[in-house]
Amino acid sequence: QVQLVESGGGLVQPGGSLRLSCAASGFTFSTYAMSWYRQAPGKERESVAHIGAFGKFTNYADSVKGRFTISRDPAKTTAYLQMNSLKPEDTAVYLCRAAAPGPAYYWGKGTLVTVSS
């Protein structure tokens, strides 16, 4: 069974931190690039962070650069998103995506992050 399961979302105050996890199973994790997307109410889904299959190449949306860090652990087949200095505008459902070369891809169901005082 192919699965991507996000966890770690919740309610946090502005300026706080959260770490999201994306646990992968049922496919060859090491050959897939991993990404985090988010979708806020009334807005289109946007790319937040990306990490290549070898775990060296990363890129981030300008809105989160310097605050968020994406990483992956091959031994645990898990990708992470460390989020620091959170702002109310970071409130969204965060989704994990795994993609291989070509058309193959998988999506998780998402985890809700709410940044509010």
Short mmCIF file of N, CA and C in Angstrom, two decimals, residues 11-95:
data_model
loop_
_atom_site.label_atom_id
_atom_site.label_comp_id
_atom_site.label_asym_id
_atom_site.label_seq_id
_atom_site.Cartn_x
_atom_site.Cartn_y
_atom_site.Cartn_z
N LEU A 11 -2.32 24.08 16.54
CA LEU A 11 -2.46 25.51 16.83
C LEU A 11 -1.20 26.03 17.50
N VAL A 12 -0.66 27.12 16.97
CA VAL A 12 0.54 27.71 17.52
C VAL A 12 0.42 29.24 17.47
N GLN A 13 1.04 29.93 18.42
CA GLN A 13 1.01 31.38 18.45
C GLN A 13 2.00 31.97 17.45
N PRO A 14 1.73 33.18 16.96
CA PRO A 14 2.71 33.84 16.09
C PRO A 14 4.09 33.88 16.74
N GLY A 15 5.11 33.61 15.93
CA GLY A 15 6.47 33.53 16.43
C GLY A 15 6.89 32.16 16.91
N GLY A 16 5.95 31.25 17.01
CA GLY A 16 6.23 29.90 17.47
C GLY A 16 6.77 29.00 16.37
N SER A 17 6.99 27.73 16.73
CA SER A 17 7.57 26.76 15.81
C SER A 17 6.78 25.46 15.81
N LEU A 18 6.81 24.77 14.68
CA LEU A 18 6.26 23.43 14.54
C LEU A 18 7.15 22.64 13.61
N ARG A 19 7.18 21.32 13.78
CA ARG A 19 7.84 20.43 12.84
C ARG A 19 6.82 19.45 12.28
N LEU A 20 6.64 19.49 10.97
CA LEU A 20 5.76 18.56 10.29
C LEU A 20 6.55 17.34 9.82
N SER A 21 5.90 16.18 9.85
CA SER A 21 6.51 14.95 9.37
C SER A 21 5.65 14.35 8.27
N CYS A 22 6.30 13.70 7.32
CA CYS A 22 5.63 12.98 6.24
C CYS A 22 6.23 11.59 6.18
N ALA A 23 5.52 10.61 6.71
CA ALA A 23 5.98 9.23 6.74
C ALA A 23 5.56 8.51 5.47
N ALA A 24 6.54 7.96 4.74
CA ALA A 24 6.29 7.32 3.45
C ALA A 24 6.44 5.81 3.57
N SER A 25 5.61 5.09 2.82
CA SER A 25 5.71 3.64 2.76
C SER A 25 5.11 3.14 1.45
N GLY A 26 5.52 1.94 1.03
CA GLY A 26 4.94 1.31 -0.14
C GLY A 26 5.59 1.66 -1.46
N PHE A 27 6.68 2.42 -1.44
CA PHE A 27 7.43 2.74 -2.65
C PHE A 27 8.88 3.00 -2.28
N THR A 28 9.73 3.16 -3.31
CA THR A 28 11.16 3.35 -3.07
C THR A 28 11.43 4.81 -2.73
N PHE A 29 11.42 5.10 -1.45
CA PHE A 29 11.52 6.47 -0.95
C PHE A 29 12.74 7.20 -1.49
N SER A 30 13.88 6.53 -1.54
CA SER A 30 15.14 7.19 -1.89
C SER A 30 15.19 7.69 -3.33
N THR A 31 14.34 7.19 -4.21
CA THR A 31 14.35 7.60 -5.61
C THR A 31 13.34 8.71 -5.92
N TYR A 32 12.61 9.17 -4.92
CA TYR A 32 11.58 10.18 -5.11
C TYR A 32 12.00 11.51 -4.50
N ALA A 33 11.80 12.58 -5.26
CA ALA A 33 11.89 13.92 -4.69
C ALA A 33 10.69 14.15 -3.78
N MET A 34 10.88 14.95 -2.75
CA MET A 34 9.82 15.23 -1.79
C MET A 34 9.55 16.73 -1.74
N SER A 35 8.28 17.08 -1.59
CA SER A 35 7.88 18.48 -1.54
C SER A 35 6.80 18.68 -0.49
N TRP A 36 6.74 19.90 0.01
CA TRP A 36 5.63 20.35 0.84
C TRP A 36 4.88 21.45 0.10
N TYR A 37 3.56 21.33 0.07
CA TYR A 37 2.66 22.33 -0.46
C TYR A 37 1.74 22.79 0.66
N ARG A 38 1.06 23.92 0.43
CA ARG A 38 0.05 24.35 1.37
C ARG A 38 -1.11 25.01 0.63
N GLN A 39 -2.27 24.96 1.25
CA GLN A 39 -3.45 25.58 0.69
C GLN A 39 -4.24 26.25 1.80
N ALA A 40 -4.37 27.57 1.70
CA ALA A 40 -5.14 28.36 2.65
C ALA A 40 -6.55 28.55 2.12
N PRO A 41 -7.51 28.85 3.01
CA PRO A 41 -8.89 29.06 2.55
C PRO A 41 -8.98 30.14 1.48
N GLY A 42 -9.67 29.82 0.38
CA GLY A 42 -9.87 30.77 -0.69
C GLY A 42 -8.67 31.00 -1.59
N LYS A 43 -7.60 30.25 -1.40
CA LYS A 43 -6.40 30.43 -2.20
C LYS A 43 -6.02 29.13 -2.91
N GLU A 44 -5.25 29.28 -3.98
CA GLU A 44 -4.75 28.11 -4.70
C GLU A 44 -3.63 27.43 -3.93
N ARG A 45 -3.47 26.15 -4.18
CA ARG A 45 -2.37 25.41 -3.59
C ARG A 45 -1.04 25.97 -4.09
N GLU A 46 -0.08 26.15 -3.18
CA GLU A 46 1.21 26.69 -3.55
C GLU A 46 2.34 25.81 -3.04
N SER A 47 3.42 25.79 -3.79
CA SER A 47 4.61 25.07 -3.39
C SER A 47 5.33 25.82 -2.29
N VAL A 48 5.75 25.10 -1.25
CA VAL A 48 6.43 25.69 -0.10
C VAL A 48 7.91 25.35 -0.09
N ALA A 49 8.23 24.06 -0.25
CA ALA A 49 9.62 23.61 -0.16
C ALA A 49 9.79 22.31 -0.94
N HIS A 50 11.00 22.10 -1.44
CA HIS A 50 11.32 20.93 -2.25
C HIS A 50 12.71 20.42 -1.88
N ILE A 51 12.86 19.08 -1.88
CA ILE A 51 14.17 18.47 -1.68
C ILE A 51 14.33 17.33 -2.67
N GLY A 52 15.49 17.26 -3.32
CA GLY A 52 15.73 16.25 -4.34
C GLY A 52 15.92 14.86 -3.75
N ALA A 53 15.92 13.87 -4.64
CA ALA A 53 16.02 12.47 -4.21
C ALA A 53 17.29 12.17 -3.44
N PHE A 54 18.37 12.87 -3.76
CA PHE A 54 19.64 12.66 -3.07
C PHE A 54 19.77 13.49 -1.81
N GLY A 55 18.80 14.33 -1.52
CA GLY A 55 18.79 15.11 -0.30
C GLY A 55 19.74 16.29 -0.27
N LYS A 56 20.27 16.68 -1.42
CA LYS A 56 21.22 17.79 -1.49
C LYS A 56 20.58 19.07 -2.00
N PHE A 57 19.83 18.96 -3.09
CA PHE A 57 19.20 20.13 -3.68
C PHE A 57 17.92 20.47 -2.92
N THR A 58 17.79 21.73 -2.52
CA THR A 58 16.56 22.22 -1.90
C THR A 58 16.20 23.57 -2.48
N ASN A 59 14.92 23.89 -2.45
CA ASN A 59 14.49 25.24 -2.78
C ASN A 59 13.21 25.55 -2.01
N TYR A 60 12.95 26.85 -1.84
CA TYR A 60 11.86 27.31 -1.00
C TYR A 60 11.12 28.46 -1.66
N ALA A 61 9.85 28.59 -1.32
CA ALA A 61 9.11 29.78 -1.71
C ALA A 61 9.70 30.99 -1.01
N ASP A 62 9.68 32.13 -1.68
CA ASP A 62 10.23 33.35 -1.09
C ASP A 62 9.57 33.69 0.25
N SER A 63 8.30 33.38 0.39
CA SER A 63 7.56 33.73 1.58
C SER A 63 8.02 32.97 2.83
N VAL A 64 8.71 31.84 2.66
CA VAL A 64 9.14 31.05 3.80
C VAL A 64 10.66 30.93 3.91
N LYS A 65 11.38 31.45 2.94
CA LYS A 65 12.84 31.34 2.92
C LYS A 65 13.44 31.96 4.18
N GLY A 66 14.33 31.22 4.82
CA GLY A 66 14.95 31.68 6.05
C GLY A 66 14.20 31.29 7.30
N ARG A 67 12.96 30.85 7.16
CA ARG A 67 12.15 30.44 8.31
C ARG A 67 11.85 28.95 8.32
N PHE A 68 11.70 28.34 7.14
CA PHE A 68 11.36 26.92 7.03
C PHE A 68 12.56 26.15 6.51
N THR A 69 12.68 24.88 6.93
CA THR A 69 13.74 23.99 6.46
C THR A 69 13.15 22.63 6.14
N ILE A 70 13.39 22.14 4.92
CA ILE A 70 12.95 20.81 4.53
C ILE A 70 14.13 19.85 4.66
N SER A 71 13.85 18.62 5.09
CA SER A 71 14.88 17.61 5.23
C SER A 71 14.25 16.23 5.01
N ARG A 72 15.11 15.21 4.91
CA ARG A 72 14.60 13.85 4.76
C ARG A 72 15.54 12.88 5.47
N ASP A 73 14.98 11.78 5.95
CA ASP A 73 15.73 10.76 6.66
C ASP A 73 15.51 9.44 5.94
N PRO A 74 16.50 8.97 5.16
CA PRO A 74 16.31 7.71 4.42
C PRO A 74 16.02 6.51 5.31
N ALA A 75 16.64 6.46 6.48
CA ALA A 75 16.44 5.32 7.38
C ALA A 75 15.01 5.24 7.88
N LYS A 76 14.37 6.38 8.07
CA LYS A 76 12.99 6.41 8.55
C LYS A 76 11.98 6.61 7.44
N THR A 77 12.44 6.74 6.20
CA THR A 77 11.59 7.05 5.03
C THR A 77 10.60 8.16 5.36
N THR A 78 11.13 9.24 5.91
CA THR A 78 10.31 10.35 6.36
C THR A 78 10.91 11.67 5.91
N ALA A 79 10.05 12.57 5.44
CA ALA A 79 10.44 13.94 5.14
C ALA A 79 9.89 14.86 6.22
N TYR A 80 10.59 15.96 6.46
CA TYR A 80 10.22 16.89 7.52
C TYR A 80 10.15 18.31 6.99
N LEU A 81 9.37 19.13 7.67
CA LEU A 81 9.36 20.56 7.43
C LEU A 81 9.41 21.26 8.78
N GLN A 82 10.57 21.83 9.10
CA GLN A 82 10.74 22.60 10.32
C GLN A 82 10.29 24.03 10.04
N MET A 83 9.33 24.52 10.80
CA MET A 83 8.76 25.84 10.59
C MET A 83 9.02 26.69 11.83
N ASN A 84 9.77 27.77 11.65
CA ASN A 84 10.09 28.70 12.72
C ASN A 84 9.52 30.08 12.42
N SER A 85 9.43 30.90 13.44
CA SER A 85 8.94 32.28 13.30
C SER A 85 7.63 32.33 12.53
N LEU A 86 6.69 31.50 12.95
CA LEU A 86 5.44 31.36 12.22
C LEU A 86 4.60 32.64 12.27
N LYS A 87 3.92 32.90 11.17
CA LYS A 87 3.08 34.08 11.00
C LYS A 87 1.65 33.65 10.74
N PRO A 88 0.67 34.51 11.04
CA PRO A 88 -0.72 34.15 10.76
C PRO A 88 -0.96 33.75 9.30
N GLU A 89 -0.24 34.37 8.37
CA GLU A 89 -0.41 34.03 6.96
C GLU A 89 0.13 32.66 6.59
N ASP A 90 0.81 31.98 7.51
CA ASP A 90 1.23 30.60 7.29
C ASP A 90 0.11 29.60 7.55
N THR A 91 -1.01 30.06 8.07
CA THR A 91 -2.14 29.18 8.35
C THR A 91 -2.63 28.53 7.06
N ALA A 92 -2.67 27.21 7.04
CA ALA A 92 -3.06 26.46 5.85
C ALA A 92 -3.06 24.97 6.16
N VAL A 93 -3.62 24.20 5.23
CA VAL A 93 -3.42 22.76 5.23
C VAL A 93 -2.12 22.49 4.49
N TYR A 94 -1.22 21.77 5.13
CA TYR A 94 0.07 21.45 4.54
C TYR A 94 0.04 20.01 4.03
N LEU A 95 0.45 19.82 2.77
CA LEU A 95 0.40 18.53 2.12
C LEU A 95 1.78 18.10 1.66
#
